Amino acid sequence: MDNSSIAMQLCHKVFHQLCSAIVGKEAEIERLLIAVLAGGHILLEDVPGTGKTQLVKSLANTIGGEFRRIQCNPDLLPSDITGFSIFHPAEQRFIFRSGPVHTNVLLADEINRATTKTQSALLEAMEEGYVTVDGEGHKLPEPFILLATQNPIEFEGTYTLPEAQLDRFMLKLRLGYPLPQDEQKMIQHTKRIHPADHLEPLMDIEQLIAIRELVQQVHLDDIVAGYMIKLIGTTRNHPYLMLGASPRASISFAKAVKARAFLNQRNYVIPDDIKLLFSHIIGHRVLLSMEARLQGVNVTQVLEQILATVDVPLFVQR
């Protein structure tokens, strides 16, 4: 059995362990793993109490590595995230004290309760993998995964995330309320310790880095890539969208579809990978036009229309 097959089986075990801890969210867990394997950051949006934080903790416990958490609030300062320099009298020099961003898995809980200035402190870390404090750059551990949760912007005490920061999240997921049978299972099997708190690591950071390299070797045919580019191009010319998807979105999209193929034990991308991830990759990156808002059209409807109008390639080389 080659390394790719072994890695695919390992990812399959990770998926099933997460599903055992978070009941009834198989599709959301798959998308979460896709972003992790593709090297992206994830934004989880939903009302409080739907399991966002528990899902992130379960992921961190399963993949190993260092895990830290930030509880965002209006009093949080940028230095509370990135770290700060402090003068050491004995050594007569400034010493850098790293912040919680210097970790492998960072949970920024309720990120949209922090001010926009504090939110912007994460931009450099998300894109470049390092932070600048007092003019000096500090590299973050490899890998660095940001998993941010946010409440809907209609909730009191929330701030809107800037478009530049939203564009750096590979995926935006919504968990939603569980189905009645899943919720009943949850309350009947509630114990003193949540299942997420005693999950065993199934891989280490070195294995995750190696798997990411294998994911990038998944074949993306020119025909399939062309289909993806047509979808993205349509968002830039659609009358109901005033802001289309960026080139950064195209790069994230390509990485994500490769990761989905790998997670489904394929070494090639198919159009279904693109169709199933389109709204989750693109939905938070586009802005509705005033005409769409006046007509009561939402982003999901626009993206579904785009999927329906762009022809799907019928022949794909493997």
XYZ file of C-alpha atoms in Angstrom:
318
model
C 0.000 0.000 0.000
C 1.485 3.374 -1.055
C 1.768 6.484 1.114
C -1.231 8.118 -0.522
C -3.538 5.190 0.274
C -2.321 5.048 3.876
C -2.896 8.776 4.268
C -6.400 8.500 2.792
C -7.283 5.785 5.289
C -5.916 7.887 8.141
C -8.083 10.839 7.071
C -11.055 8.467 6.943
C -10.407 7.496 10.585
C -10.163 11.157 11.593
C -13.496 11.849 9.908
C -15.266 9.020 11.729
C -13.798 9.977 15.106
C -15.050 13.543 14.698
C -18.477 12.260 13.667
C -18.616 10.203 16.862
C -18.091 13.349 18.950
C -20.336 15.746 17.003
C -23.579 13.959 16.161
C -25.427 14.532 12.899
C -22.933 16.924 11.265
C -21.161 14.626 8.794
C -21.327 17.068 5.864
C -19.995 19.975 7.941
C -17.188 17.833 9.374
C -16.155 16.784 5.875
C -15.902 20.428 4.785
C -13.943 21.270 7.914
C -11.413 18.537 7.138
C -11.224 19.704 3.531
C -10.043 23.132 4.662
C -7.534 21.617 7.109
C -6.055 19.339 4.433
C -5.965 22.194 1.927
C -4.151 24.550 4.299
C -7.041 26.975 4.727
C -8.721 28.812 7.568
C -12.361 28.256 8.532
C -15.147 30.583 9.626
C -18.040 28.977 11.519
C -21.159 31.115 11.743
C -24.271 30.221 13.705
C -26.323 31.080 16.747
C -24.824 30.261 20.173
C -25.071 26.707 21.448
C -25.002 24.808 18.160
C -21.633 23.122 18.798
C -19.172 25.389 16.994
C -16.626 25.449 19.813
C -16.946 21.720 20.518
C -16.328 20.932 16.857
C -13.102 22.960 16.870
C -11.917 21.365 20.123
C -12.643 17.921 18.694
C -10.586 18.706 15.601
C -7.662 20.010 17.659
C -7.670 16.923 19.891
C -7.783 14.610 16.873
C -4.973 16.079 14.765
C -2.635 16.838 17.695
C -0.370 19.861 17.856
C -0.586 22.865 20.139
C -4.041 24.345 20.661
C -4.975 27.757 22.053
C -8.206 29.664 22.362
C -9.095 33.370 22.317
C -12.434 34.527 23.667
C -13.035 37.689 21.664
C -14.730 40.733 23.184
C -14.669 44.521 22.631
C -11.869 44.955 25.198
C -9.473 42.621 23.369
C -6.384 44.417 22.018
C -4.281 43.411 18.980
C -1.322 42.757 21.295
C -3.484 40.281 23.222
C -3.436 38.156 20.075
C -0.037 38.749 18.482
C 2.092 39.240 21.596
C 4.198 42.206 22.726
C 7.751 43.293 23.529
C 8.712 44.029 27.121
C 11.913 45.640 28.387
C 14.087 43.331 30.489
C 16.122 45.496 32.924
C 18.719 42.822 33.729
C 19.538 42.162 30.071
C 18.956 45.782 28.987
C 16.945 44.751 25.940
C 13.402 44.143 24.781
C 12.129 40.561 24.937
C 9.233 39.351 22.842
C 6.379 37.620 24.677
C 4.402 35.591 22.172
C 0.610 35.762 22.110
C -1.908 32.951 21.584
C -1.589 33.255 17.791
C 1.749 31.396 18.073
C 0.234 27.920 17.948
C -0.820 25.217 15.499
C -4.589 25.419 16.018
C -6.105 28.715 17.142
C -9.765 29.054 18.069
C -10.947 32.660 17.885
C -14.304 32.337 19.602
C -16.956 34.912 18.617
C -14.466 36.809 16.464
C -17.046 39.402 15.435
C -17.396 40.594 19.034
C -13.872 42.015 18.811
C -13.352 45.459 17.311
C -12.341 45.773 13.659
C -8.823 46.868 14.691
C -8.331 43.673 16.659
C -9.825 41.573 13.870
C -7.346 43.121 11.455
C -4.476 41.937 13.658
C -5.171 38.439 12.376
C -4.891 39.364 8.672
C -1.109 39.083 8.463
C -1.098 35.834 10.422
C -3.759 34.276 8.188
C -2.089 35.199 4.922
C 1.650 35.225 5.619
C 2.095 32.874 8.566
C 3.859 35.465 10.723
C 3.085 38.586 12.725
C 4.912 41.916 13.004
C 5.301 43.409 16.479
C 7.206 46.677 16.986
C 8.606 46.418 13.464
C 9.992 42.915 13.949
C 8.537 39.849 12.227
C 7.826 36.645 14.147
C 7.090 33.464 12.219
C 4.196 31.287 13.356
C 4.442 27.510 13.813
C 3.807 25.302 10.804
C 1.010 24.565 10.253
C -1.095 27.437 11.557
C -4.856 26.876 11.385
C -7.316 29.567 12.413
C -10.817 28.402 13.207
C -13.013 31.383 13.994
C -16.572 31.272 15.228
C -18.999 34.137 14.895
C -22.579 34.894 15.788
C -24.903 36.241 13.069
C -24.264 39.952 12.547
C -27.837 40.762 13.548
C -26.963 39.852 17.159
C -26.281 42.658 19.605
C -22.640 43.518 20.239
C -21.266 42.133 16.959
C -19.077 43.813 14.332
C -18.998 43.050 10.629
C -15.791 41.340 9.487
C -13.967 43.364 6.804
C -14.064 41.961 3.257
C -10.271 41.600 3.206
C -10.427 39.295 6.210
C -13.421 37.304 4.937
C -11.495 36.654 1.719
C -8.757 34.937 3.727
C -11.109 32.310 5.099
C -11.160 29.341 2.751
C -14.553 28.106 3.927
C -17.541 29.501 5.749
C -19.714 26.890 7.427
C -23.013 26.941 9.269
C -23.824 24.071 11.609
C -27.506 24.763 12.122
C -29.775 23.100 14.647
C -29.551 19.297 14.880
C -32.308 17.022 13.622
C -34.751 15.910 16.349
C -33.401 12.350 16.403
C -29.822 13.593 16.685
C -30.708 16.035 19.447
C -32.494 13.286 21.343
C -29.423 11.092 21.031
C -27.298 13.945 22.379
C -29.382 14.513 25.508
C -29.773 10.813 26.244
C -26.047 10.189 26.098
C -24.917 13.330 27.908
C -22.141 12.571 30.381
C -20.103 14.622 32.787
C -17.312 14.834 30.203
C -18.119 15.881 26.639
C -16.934 13.353 23.985
C -14.714 16.043 22.465
C -12.646 16.272 25.653
C -11.280 12.735 25.552
C -10.614 12.137 21.858
C -7.244 10.581 21.120
C -4.926 12.130 18.510
C -4.962 10.055 15.340
C -2.158 11.977 13.626
C 0.603 14.384 14.518
C 1.621 17.674 12.957
C 4.332 16.081 10.817
C 1.804 13.668 9.347
C -0.603 16.510 8.614
C 2.112 18.423 6.759
C 2.961 15.303 4.733
C -0.709 14.717 3.883
C -1.052 18.316 2.709
C 1.786 17.711 0.265
C -0.003 14.618 -1.062
C -3.210 16.624 -1.472
C -1.434 19.107 -3.731
C -0.461 16.221 -6.025
C -4.117 15.393 -6.761
C -4.771 15.852 -10.485
C -6.883 18.839 -11.556
C -7.673 18.418 -15.249
C -7.693 21.482 -17.503
C -11.340 20.869 -18.389
C -12.381 20.752 -14.734
C -10.244 23.791 -13.913
C -11.890 25.625 -16.798
C -15.314 24.829 -15.352
C -14.245 26.249 -12.003
C -12.916 29.435 -13.607
C -16.179 29.921 -15.533
C -18.144 29.740 -12.299
C -15.867 32.274 -10.627
C -15.885 34.543 -13.679
C -19.672 34.575 -13.680
C -19.693 35.986 -10.142
C -17.709 38.972 -11.429
C -20.242 39.815 -14.136
C -23.521 38.880 -12.491
C -26.070 41.728 -12.251
C -27.006 40.721 -8.697
C -23.416 40.863 -7.423
C -21.514 44.109 -6.901
C -18.360 42.238 -5.810
C -17.301 38.955 -7.389
C -14.858 36.314 -6.219
C -11.174 37.294 -6.140
C -8.163 35.459 -7.624
C -7.396 34.420 -4.037
C -10.766 32.670 -4.083
C -9.728 30.776 -7.238
C -6.561 29.527 -5.559
C -8.448 28.497 -2.422
C -11.088 26.788 -4.559
C -8.482 24.718 -6.415
C -6.850 23.612 -3.148
C -10.198 22.728 -1.597
C -11.470 20.573 -4.460
C -8.208 18.640 -4.436
C -8.635 18.040 -0.710
C -12.210 16.811 -1.209
C -11.061 14.379 -3.875
C -8.326 13.116 -1.553
C -10.741 12.767 1.363
C -13.009 10.720 -0.896
C -10.057 8.474 -1.812
C -9.527 9.790 -5.345
C -6.346 11.160 -6.909
C -8.266 13.332 -9.388
C -10.899 16.084 -9.154
C -14.372 15.678 -10.654
C -16.997 18.382 -11.363
C -19.062 17.247 -8.374
C -16.222 18.342 -6.089
C -16.559 21.844 -7.507
C -20.360 21.935 -7.399
C -20.555 20.778 -3.772
C -17.980 23.282 -2.507
C -18.882 26.284 -4.682
C -21.214 28.064 -2.259
C -19.032 27.336 0.783
C -15.908 28.740 -0.888
C -17.513 31.684 -2.672
C -20.574 32.644 -0.623
C -18.772 34.784 1.963
C -16.555 36.499 -0.637
C -19.241 38.136 -2.805
C -21.514 41.103 -2.101
C -25.077 41.520 -3.300
C -25.981 44.479 -5.484
C -28.625 46.970 -4.423
C -30.958 45.566 -7.064
C -30.716 42.092 -5.535
C -31.401 43.446 -2.056
C -34.455 45.353 -3.242
C -35.824 42.211 -4.871
C -35.200 40.090 -1.790
C -32.616 37.864 -3.487
C -29.929 36.295 -1.265
C -26.413 35.076 -2.032
C -27.379 31.405 -1.944
C -30.008 31.927 -4.639
C -27.531 33.784 -6.862
C -24.893 31.050 -6.550
C -27.454 28.330 -7.244
C -28.472 30.207 -10.377
C -24.841 30.399 -11.497
C -24.411 26.651 -10.970
C -27.543 26.031 -13.034
C -26.448 28.211 -15.953
C -22.791 27.190 -16.361
C -22.425 23.951 -18.333
C -20.830 21.012 -16.517
C -18.059 19.235 -18.464
C -19.091 15.726 -19.474
C -15.646 14.273 -20.114
C -12.793 14.394 -17.633
C -9.370 12.844 -18.056
C -8.027 10.999 -15.025
